Amino acid sequence: MTAEQTEQHVPLTLRRRPPRPQAAVLVLHGGQETSERPARPWQLAALRMGPVVRAVIAALPHQDVLVAQARYRLRGWNGDRADPARDTLRALDALAELTGPVPTVLLGHSMGGRAALSAAGHPQVHGVVALAPWWPPAEPVEQTAGRHIVALHGERDHVTSPAETADCVRRARDEGATRAGMALIAGGDHGMLRRHRLWHHTASALVAHLLDPAATPDPLPEESYEPGTSPVLL
């Protein structure tokens, strides 16, 4: 992708835009470890988030919440370049121009979960909900201080590691995350196809809870936030 194409790149797609947004949700899809191919909205990883976006919109606690999907330039994380993380920061900057300083929840799947974690230190970010995230060992977590970090992982995920996710949650808690927790989806897989209704319901309820905890109860049991525990959701 040329420098000119990068400058012309639109960093996000709006899925719901109220007249005066008071909060926002930015959805981040998965990708590949390494790829220079341009990202496209019709690739499977992006399409998979369509039902998730619809579930989030249906569960919003208020009508003044903007919902958008980030648009990556490339499909791959690409090592130290961390291209999707850079694109997520661009999308957050674009959101800030649209909404002003409003609390924003990042909702990311797989590589999108890694991009969300990486961008958690952006001033707009209030919390991160990560679905089957790709959080390699020693992934930096200092930026999670003062943020809410919640992860859902499938018991049968053979692509990303529930154990590595649990370790990342633990380290975020140690680094001063406002609250950090994790739960497992019984029988869940990486693509969130098995038990998809539970994935969608729990993810959207978590987003709604982070946006307005007084109006929307936390769908996870309290032990999800206790050290060394990852309860299984049946």
Tab-separated table of C-alpha atoms in Angstrom:
chain	number	residue	atom	x	y	z
A	1	MET	CA	0.000	0.000	0.000
A	2	THR	CA	1.448	3.356	-1.035
A	3	ALA	CA	1.783	6.426	1.185
A	4	GLU	CA	-0.941	8.124	-0.864
A	5	GLN	CA	-3.299	5.180	-0.364
A	6	THR	CA	-2.550	5.174	3.373
A	7	GLU	CA	-3.475	8.851	3.663
A	8	GLN	CA	-6.729	8.234	1.753
A	9	HIS	CA	-7.624	5.211	3.882
A	10	VAL	CA	-10.869	5.598	5.831
A	11	PRO	CA	-10.129	4.218	9.321
A	12	LEU	CA	-13.674	3.192	10.291
A	13	THR	CA	-17.185	2.403	9.131
A	14	LEU	CA	-20.108	3.787	11.116
A	15	ARG	CA	-22.787	1.235	12.012
A	16	ARG	CA	-24.877	3.451	14.269
A	17	ARG	CA	-24.545	7.220	14.551
A	18	PRO	CA	-26.852	9.067	16.944
A	19	PRO	CA	-27.113	12.875	16.623
A	20	ARG	CA	-25.215	13.573	19.858
A	21	PRO	CA	-23.135	10.559	20.911
A	22	GLN	CA	-22.374	10.268	24.610
A	23	ALA	CA	-20.368	7.036	24.282
A	24	ALA	CA	-18.972	4.797	21.556
A	25	VAL	CA	-18.152	1.193	20.693
A	26	LEU	CA	-15.381	0.332	18.231
A	27	VAL	CA	-15.460	-3.222	16.840
A	28	LEU	CA	-12.211	-4.852	15.674
A	29	HIS	CA	-12.152	-8.034	13.594
A	30	GLY	CA	-9.474	-10.690	13.335
A	31	GLY	CA	-6.790	-11.248	10.735
A	32	GLN	CA	-3.501	-13.051	10.188
A	33	GLU	CA	-0.141	-13.103	11.900
A	34	THR	CA	1.617	-11.953	8.714
A	35	SER	CA	0.049	-10.626	5.526
A	36	GLU	CA	0.619	-7.630	3.261
A	37	ARG	CA	-2.669	-8.206	1.445
A	38	PRO	CA	-5.145	-5.332	1.681
A	39	ALA	CA	-7.935	-5.843	4.223
A	40	ARG	CA	-11.403	-6.034	2.701
A	41	PRO	CA	-14.846	-5.808	4.364
A	42	TRP	CA	-15.925	-9.044	2.677
A	43	GLN	CA	-13.151	-11.217	4.138
A	44	LEU	CA	-14.471	-13.852	6.540
A	45	ALA	CA	-12.899	-12.351	9.667
A	46	ALA	CA	-14.675	-9.057	9.023
A	47	LEU	CA	-17.995	-10.663	8.073
A	48	ARG	CA	-17.958	-12.747	11.266
A	49	MET	CA	-18.351	-9.574	13.301
A	50	GLY	CA	-21.609	-8.598	11.584
A	51	PRO	CA	-23.836	-10.610	13.957
A	52	VAL	CA	-21.778	-9.368	16.899
A	53	VAL	CA	-22.334	-5.749	15.853
A	54	ARG	CA	-26.076	-6.364	15.552
A	55	ALA	CA	-26.167	-7.958	19.010
A	56	VAL	CA	-24.266	-5.001	20.481
A	57	ILE	CA	-26.637	-2.472	18.922
A	58	ALA	CA	-29.672	-4.395	20.208
A	59	ALA	CA	-28.239	-4.491	23.743
A	60	LEU	CA	-27.149	-0.857	24.019
A	61	PRO	CA	-28.287	0.661	27.321
A	62	HIS	CA	-28.967	4.037	25.666
A	63	GLN	CA	-29.735	5.357	22.204
A	64	ASP	CA	-26.889	7.891	22.275
A	65	VAL	CA	-24.093	5.353	21.699
A	66	LEU	CA	-22.177	5.435	18.412
A	67	VAL	CA	-21.108	2.037	17.018
A	68	ALA	CA	-18.343	1.710	14.434
A	69	GLN	CA	-16.094	-0.942	12.924
A	70	ALA	CA	-12.406	-0.275	12.429
A	71	ARG	CA	-11.039	-0.707	8.913
A	72	TYR	CA	-7.524	-2.086	8.689
A	73	ARG	CA	-5.219	-1.275	5.801
A	74	LEU	CA	-3.656	-4.768	5.768
A	75	ARG	CA	-4.759	-8.221	6.897
A	76	GLY	CA	-1.666	-9.032	8.955
A	77	TRP	CA	-0.277	-7.979	12.327
A	78	ASN	CA	3.158	-7.971	10.715
A	79	GLY	CA	5.549	-8.218	13.619
A	80	ASP	CA	6.771	-5.100	15.341
A	81	ARG	CA	4.845	-2.938	12.875
A	82	ALA	CA	1.606	-4.022	14.576
A	83	ASP	CA	-0.371	-2.605	11.662
A	84	PRO	CA	-3.889	-3.249	13.087
A	85	ALA	CA	-2.928	-1.548	16.356
A	86	ARG	CA	-1.861	1.544	14.438
A	87	ASP	CA	-5.104	1.436	12.461
A	88	THR	CA	-7.082	1.149	15.701
A	89	LEU	CA	-5.427	4.284	17.046
A	90	ARG	CA	-6.315	6.086	13.801
A	91	ALA	CA	-9.905	4.906	14.149
A	92	LEU	CA	-10.031	6.168	17.741
A	93	ASP	CA	-8.690	9.540	16.637
A	94	ALA	CA	-11.398	9.663	13.951
A	95	LEU	CA	-14.045	8.767	16.528
A	96	ALA	CA	-12.811	11.536	18.821
A	97	GLU	CA	-13.268	14.024	15.986
A	98	LEU	CA	-16.868	12.842	15.529
A	99	THR	CA	-17.918	12.547	19.167
A	100	GLY	CA	-15.535	14.557	21.292
A	101	PRO	CA	-14.139	12.997	24.480
A	102	VAL	CA	-16.660	10.224	25.197
A	103	PRO	CA	-16.014	6.850	26.879
A	104	THR	CA	-15.333	4.183	24.263
A	105	VAL	CA	-15.380	0.394	24.564
A	106	LEU	CA	-13.167	-1.626	22.232
A	107	LEU	CA	-14.644	-4.989	21.216
A	108	GLY	CA	-12.107	-7.164	19.422
A	109	HIS	CA	-11.958	-10.744	18.191
A	110	SER	CA	-8.701	-12.701	17.853
A	111	MET	CA	-6.149	-10.314	16.270
A	112	GLY	CA	-8.689	-7.569	16.906
A	113	GLY	CA	-8.428	-8.413	20.600
A	114	ARG	CA	-4.682	-7.840	20.387
A	115	ALA	CA	-5.227	-4.525	18.606
A	116	ALA	CA	-7.733	-3.525	21.296
A	117	LEU	CA	-5.313	-4.372	24.085
A	118	SER	CA	-2.525	-2.452	22.377
A	119	ALA	CA	-4.718	0.635	21.925
A	120	ALA	CA	-6.182	0.544	25.451
A	121	GLY	CA	-4.081	3.526	26.532
A	122	HIS	CA	-5.782	5.897	24.069
A	123	PRO	CA	-7.562	8.719	25.960
A	124	GLN	CA	-10.958	7.699	24.547
A	125	VAL	CA	-10.778	4.111	25.792
A	126	HIS	CA	-12.806	3.186	28.850
A	127	GLY	CA	-12.651	-0.580	28.501
A	128	VAL	CA	-11.772	-3.578	26.339
A	129	VAL	CA	-13.884	-6.660	25.658
A	130	ALA	CA	-11.743	-9.296	23.945
A	131	LEU	CA	-13.211	-12.386	22.277
A	132	ALA	CA	-10.835	-15.343	21.827
A	133	PRO	CA	-7.984	-12.826	21.822
A	134	TRP	CA	-4.511	-13.416	20.445
A	135	TRP	CA	-2.433	-12.253	23.393
A	136	PRO	CA	1.047	-13.767	23.063
A	137	PRO	CA	3.245	-14.262	26.129
A	138	ALA	CA	4.770	-11.037	27.449
A	139	GLU	CA	2.350	-8.867	25.458
A	140	PRO	CA	2.659	-5.339	26.967
A	141	VAL	CA	-0.099	-4.444	29.438
A	142	GLU	CA	1.100	-1.196	31.028
A	143	GLN	CA	-1.425	0.706	28.903
A	144	THR	CA	-4.337	-1.057	30.627
A	145	ALA	CA	-3.916	0.920	33.870
A	146	GLY	CA	-7.205	2.610	34.713
A	147	ARG	CA	-9.144	0.588	32.106
A	148	HIS	CA	-11.576	-2.311	32.320
A	149	ILE	CA	-10.244	-5.451	30.618
A	150	VAL	CA	-12.538	-8.458	30.090
A	151	ALA	CA	-11.879	-11.543	27.974
A	152	LEU	CA	-14.042	-14.434	26.778
A	153	HIS	CA	-12.346	-17.543	25.468
A	154	GLY	CA	-13.719	-20.798	24.074
A	155	GLU	CA	-12.841	-24.013	25.874
A	156	ARG	CA	-12.082	-25.677	22.526
A	157	ASP	CA	-10.060	-22.871	20.986
A	158	HIS	CA	-7.109	-24.418	19.134
A	159	VAL	CA	-5.986	-21.170	17.466
A	160	THR	CA	-5.340	-18.854	20.392
A	161	SER	CA	-4.546	-19.867	23.942
A	162	PRO	CA	-6.928	-19.535	26.922
A	163	ALA	CA	-3.921	-19.942	29.223
A	164	GLU	CA	-2.094	-17.026	27.580
A	165	THR	CA	-5.255	-14.944	27.798
A	166	ALA	CA	-5.557	-15.723	31.511
A	167	ASP	CA	-1.927	-14.728	32.050
A	168	CYS	CA	-2.465	-11.437	30.243
A	169	VAL	CA	-5.536	-10.697	32.359
A	170	ARG	CA	-3.523	-11.419	35.492
A	171	ARG	CA	-0.725	-9.083	34.411
A	172	ALA	CA	-3.202	-6.328	33.512
A	173	ARG	CA	-4.687	-6.646	36.987
A	174	ASP	CA	-1.198	-6.309	38.460
A	175	GLU	CA	-0.505	-3.243	36.308
A	176	GLY	CA	-3.482	-1.353	37.687
A	177	ALA	CA	-6.396	-2.147	35.394
A	178	THR	CA	-9.566	-0.847	37.023
A	179	ARG	CA	-10.993	-4.350	36.714
A	180	ALA	CA	-9.683	-7.340	34.798
A	181	GLY	CA	-11.430	-10.659	34.358
A	182	MET	CA	-12.036	-13.668	32.158
A	183	ALA	CA	-14.563	-16.417	31.554
A	184	LEU	CA	-14.651	-19.490	29.327
A	185	ILE	CA	-17.432	-20.415	26.907
A	186	ALA	CA	-18.247	-24.104	27.413
A	187	GLY	CA	-17.570	-25.909	24.135
A	188	GLY	CA	-16.704	-22.638	22.416
A	189	ASP	CA	-14.328	-22.533	19.437
A	190	HIS	CA	-12.102	-19.800	18.047
A	191	GLY	CA	-14.529	-18.693	15.341
A	192	MET	CA	-17.332	-18.265	17.907
A	193	LEU	CA	-19.561	-20.519	15.816
A	194	ARG	CA	-20.191	-23.163	18.467
A	195	ARG	CA	-22.423	-21.618	21.140
A	196	HIS	CA	-22.704	-18.497	18.982
A	197	ARG	CA	-25.796	-17.231	20.798
A	198	LEU	CA	-23.942	-17.360	24.114
A	199	TRP	CA	-20.945	-15.579	22.576
A	200	HIS	CA	-23.153	-12.819	21.136
A	201	HIS	CA	-25.302	-12.409	24.229
A	202	THR	CA	-22.383	-12.319	26.671
A	203	ALA	CA	-20.217	-10.021	24.558
A	204	SER	CA	-23.025	-7.514	23.972
A	205	ALA	CA	-24.039	-7.602	27.634
A	206	LEU	CA	-20.445	-6.927	28.678
A	207	VAL	CA	-20.278	-3.913	26.367
A	208	ALA	CA	-23.576	-2.590	27.721
A	209	HIS	CA	-22.383	-3.126	31.299
A	210	LEU	CA	-19.155	-1.215	30.710
A	211	LEU	CA	-21.094	1.650	29.162
A	212	ASP	CA	-23.630	1.835	32.013
A	213	PRO	CA	-22.972	-0.517	34.937
A	214	ALA	CA	-25.877	0.920	36.923
A	215	ALA	CA	-28.425	0.077	34.231
A	216	THR	CA	-26.984	-3.202	32.943
A	217	PRO	CA	-25.754	-6.010	35.212
A	218	ASP	CA	-22.452	-7.730	34.548
A	219	PRO	CA	-23.190	-11.035	32.756
A	220	LEU	CA	-20.094	-12.667	34.268
A	221	PRO	CA	-19.986	-14.197	37.739
A	222	GLU	CA	-17.946	-12.329	40.328
A	223	GLU	CA	-15.272	-15.018	40.407
A	224	SER	CA	-14.346	-14.052	36.835
A	225	TYR	CA	-12.464	-11.125	38.366
A	226	GLU	CA	-10.715	-13.067	41.094
A	227	PRO	CA	-7.058	-14.093	40.685
A	228	GLY	CA	-6.535	-17.576	39.297
A	229	THR	CA	-10.144	-18.262	38.315
A	230	SER	CA	-11.870	-18.446	34.913
A	231	PRO	CA	-15.420	-19.721	35.381
A	232	VAL	CA	-17.073	-21.683	32.582
A	233	LEU	CA	-20.287	-20.257	31.102
A	234	LEU	CA	-22.732	-23.028	30.226
